[in-house]
């Protein structure tokens, strides 16, 4: 986790140095109200955001997002089929710094809207839960054992709450007076997840695979963000 945080600090320094040079050029001369409130939806679920525009180049955003995810599926391991029920939830509050390096009159309208985003989030919840139950009867010789009597396997993966963010986006795409569309593309860098397993009845021995699953998931750091939103200027 230290390397991504160090990279984030260095990036902020580079952006600040570059910004000092950019401010010497003519800006878009947009002196509109500096506060925006809005909603967003995407891979991070849905949420609310508040933005303060310091000037034509710098803005600060505070957001909260909630992404409940779930699905049911059937998978097979060896000769045994299982019904899987998975649910995950990622709920966070994020503080972000935005820099629009091309927001000057001598640039095309599209590039004026480009923004680089860096920030950090605190996840109130970043967890995935999986429950697997046998789909079919298991035969011990000629004796059938129903799925209910075979047992259940459950697993949980939890990530630590603090995660840096890097991304790009488009801002100030006007939809109506005082109403603007925003687009974000980026990623959070999460810690390696902590994995725990439990099982009962005939499947109890499967808990010995906990260390293997922990090892297989240790590189699952990236949580991508593809998001669209609407902001109202007030």
C-alpha positions as MATLAB code, in Angstrom:
seq = 'XXXXXXXXXXXXXXXXXXXXXXXXXXXXXXXXXXXXXXXXXXXXXXXXXXXXXXXXXXXXXXXXXXXXXXXXXXXXXXXXXXXXXXXXXXXXXXXXXXXXXXXXXXXXXXXXXXXXXXXXXXXXXXXXXXXXXXXXXXXXXXXXXXXXXXXXXXXXXXXXXXXXXXXXXXXXXXXXXXXXXXXXXXXXXXXXXXXXXXXXXXXXXXXXXXXXXXXXXXXXXXXXXXXXXXXXXX';
ca = [
       0.000    0.000    0.000;
       2.952    2.339    0.626;
       4.068    2.437   -3.030;
       0.684    3.642   -4.414;
       0.433    6.281   -1.667;
       3.992    7.500   -2.408;
       3.161    7.657   -6.115;
       0.024    9.647   -5.293;
       2.044   12.205   -3.262;
       4.630   12.572   -6.033;
       1.886   13.007   -8.630;
       0.288   15.801   -6.628;
       3.648   17.558   -6.526;
       4.105   17.305  -10.286;
       0.579   18.598  -10.911;
       1.166   21.579   -8.609;
       4.412   22.527  -10.361;
       2.788   22.243  -13.769;
      -0.170   24.293  -12.575;
       2.040   27.253  -11.702;
       3.090   27.461  -15.335;
      -0.409   26.911  -16.695;
      -1.839   29.801  -14.684;
       0.396   32.192  -16.618;
      -1.729   31.612  -19.726;
      -5.131   33.058  -20.522;
      -8.014   31.048  -19.059;
     -11.529   30.375  -20.282;
     -12.708   33.434  -18.328;
     -15.517   31.415  -16.771;
     -16.455   33.304  -13.601;
     -19.602   31.304  -12.825;
     -20.658   30.177   -9.353;
     -18.012   27.872   -7.832;
     -20.266   25.224   -6.230;
     -21.865   22.201   -7.916;
     -24.025   19.449   -6.465;
     -24.942   16.318   -8.339;
     -25.613   12.613   -8.688;
     -23.613    9.874  -10.383;
     -24.038    6.254  -11.425;
     -21.641    3.613  -12.738;
     -19.466    0.727  -11.646;
     -19.316    2.358   -8.197;
     -23.087    2.108   -7.971;
     -24.894    5.352   -7.314;
     -24.029    8.368   -5.221;
     -23.901   12.096   -4.564;
     -21.105   14.603   -5.036;
     -20.297   18.197   -4.123;
     -17.687   20.146   -6.115;
     -15.942   23.427   -5.361;
     -14.305   25.071   -8.394;
     -11.408   27.176   -7.151;
     -10.711   28.619  -10.622;
     -10.649   27.533  -14.263;
      -7.972   24.919  -13.571;
      -8.533   23.532  -10.083;
     -11.520   21.928   -8.391;
     -12.133   19.833   -5.279;
     -14.764   17.139   -5.068;
     -16.321   15.293   -2.141;
     -18.461   12.280   -3.000;
     -20.210    9.318   -1.439;
     -21.001    6.129   -3.383;
     -22.736    2.826   -2.687;
     -22.447   -0.221   -4.942;
     -24.394   -3.342   -3.914;
     -23.677   -6.256   -6.265;
     -25.063   -9.784   -6.340;
     -25.618  -12.760   -8.612;
     -26.493  -16.452   -8.603;
     -24.712  -18.975  -10.784;
     -23.915  -22.676  -11.143;
     -20.298  -23.877  -11.256;
     -18.626  -27.263  -11.336;
     -15.472  -28.443   -9.603;
     -14.434  -31.877  -10.737;
     -17.551  -34.015  -10.954;
     -19.529  -31.936   -8.423;
     -21.811  -29.028   -9.381;
     -22.567  -26.188   -6.968;
     -25.097  -23.385   -6.773;
     -23.260  -20.154   -6.029;
     -24.744  -17.070   -4.404;
     -22.441  -14.054   -4.395;
     -23.030  -10.623   -2.964;
     -20.618   -7.731   -2.596;
     -20.827   -4.168   -1.381;
     -18.500   -1.223   -1.854;
     -19.529    1.902    0.055;
     -17.138    4.847    0.324;
     -16.616    8.542    0.806;
     -13.936   10.100   -1.412;
     -12.031   13.384   -1.559;
     -10.587   14.266   -4.959;
      -8.440   16.974   -6.510;
      -9.172   17.871  -10.149;
      -6.857   19.612  -12.600;
      -7.940   20.839  -16.057;
      -4.613   21.597  -17.793;
      -6.131   22.560  -21.167;
      -8.940   24.812  -19.950;
      -7.719   27.842  -21.903;
      -9.197   29.772  -24.789;
      -6.425   28.687  -27.174;
      -7.476   25.015  -26.879;
     -10.376   23.206  -28.615;
     -13.615   22.947  -26.677;
     -13.225   19.189  -26.112;
      -9.743   19.381  -24.599;
     -10.858   22.233  -22.341;
     -13.167   19.734  -20.657;
     -10.473   17.111  -19.984;
      -9.565   16.671  -16.327;
      -6.955   14.701  -14.390;
      -8.194   13.399  -11.050;
      -6.308   12.185   -7.981;
      -7.781   11.429   -4.593;
      -8.268    9.089   -1.705;
     -11.294    7.165   -0.449;
     -12.388    5.621    2.811;
     -14.481    2.481    2.298;
     -17.050    1.959    5.011;
     -17.537   -1.430    3.415;
     -15.478   -3.302    0.833;
     -16.489   -6.919    1.126;
     -17.556   -9.875   -1.019;
     -19.397  -12.943    0.334;
     -19.875  -16.251   -1.477;
     -21.994  -19.229   -0.450;
     -21.839  -22.551   -2.339;
     -24.281  -25.434   -1.935;
     -24.212  -28.734   -3.853;
     -26.601  -28.776   -6.788;
     -27.156  -32.525   -7.045;
     -27.307  -35.563   -4.802;
     -24.023  -37.278   -3.989;
     -23.861  -41.061   -4.088;
     -21.877  -42.923   -1.473;
     -21.947  -46.298   -3.167;
     -25.658  -46.851   -3.759;
     -26.711  -44.457   -1.000;
     -27.884  -41.005   -2.209;
     -27.024  -37.983   -0.028;
     -29.221  -34.966   -0.698;
     -27.698  -31.507   -1.259;
     -29.125  -30.337    2.078;
     -27.299  -33.095    3.934;
     -23.981  -32.491    2.183;
     -23.526  -29.038    3.705;
     -22.548  -25.518    2.678;
     -19.267  -23.704    1.961;
     -19.046  -19.966    2.724;
     -16.255  -17.506    2.037;
     -15.634  -13.812    2.684;
     -13.078  -11.405    1.225;
     -12.530   -8.042    2.951;
     -10.365   -5.139    1.825;
      -8.822   -2.487    4.080;
     -10.746    0.824    4.126;
      -8.247    3.344    2.673;
      -7.554    3.396   -1.083;
      -5.940    6.001   -3.396;
      -7.598    6.910   -6.701;
      -6.278    8.034  -10.088;
      -8.303    8.786  -13.185;
      -9.291   11.091  -16.008;
     -12.617   12.567  -16.980;
     -14.689   15.119  -18.839;
     -16.310   18.064  -17.086;
     -18.779   20.852  -17.793;
     -20.622   19.239  -20.713;
     -23.632   21.518  -20.735;
     -27.054   19.857  -20.783;
     -29.182   22.848  -19.749;
     -28.625   26.188  -18.009;
     -26.762   25.371  -14.778;
     -26.931   21.610  -15.503;
     -23.818   19.754  -16.675;
     -22.827   16.178  -17.491;
     -19.601   14.596  -16.187;
     -17.776   11.387  -17.124;
     -15.086    9.596  -15.090;
     -12.703    6.765  -15.948;
     -10.211    5.605  -13.329;
      -9.410    3.090  -10.640;
      -8.992    2.639   -6.908;
      -5.983    0.691   -5.635;
      -7.158   -1.598   -2.836;
      -5.140   -3.598   -0.357;
      -4.843   -7.355   -0.724;
      -8.053   -8.894    0.641;
      -8.269  -10.899    3.848;
     -10.036  -14.205    3.149;
     -11.937  -16.401    5.574;
     -13.829  -19.644    4.956;
     -16.286  -21.835    6.798;
     -18.074  -25.092    5.956;
     -20.252  -27.666    7.633;
     -21.377  -31.283    7.445;
     -19.616  -33.340    4.743;
     -17.975  -30.255    3.228;
     -16.215  -29.174    6.421;
     -12.808  -30.328    5.133;
     -12.853  -27.685    2.388;
     -11.780  -24.994    4.878;
      -8.221  -26.266    4.349;
      -8.293  -24.360    1.026;
      -8.468  -20.962    2.781;
      -4.720  -20.286    2.447;
      -4.780  -21.212   -1.251;
      -7.672  -18.833   -1.969;
      -5.924  -16.079    0.015;
      -2.853  -16.555   -2.179;
      -4.902  -16.561   -5.400;
      -6.636  -13.284   -4.476;
      -3.597  -11.380   -3.200;
      -3.189   -9.462   -6.484;
      -6.827   -8.338   -6.708;
      -6.012   -4.669   -6.028;
      -7.727   -2.736   -8.786;
     -11.310   -1.514   -8.485;
     -12.132    0.205  -11.813;
     -14.466    3.171  -12.043;
     -16.570    3.999  -15.109;
     -19.063    6.644  -14.129;
     -21.426    9.289  -15.509;
     -23.095   12.040  -13.553;
     -25.101   15.243  -13.605;
     -24.111   18.375  -11.687;
     -26.170   21.461  -10.904;
     -24.390   24.779  -10.436;
     -25.692   26.980   -7.651;
];
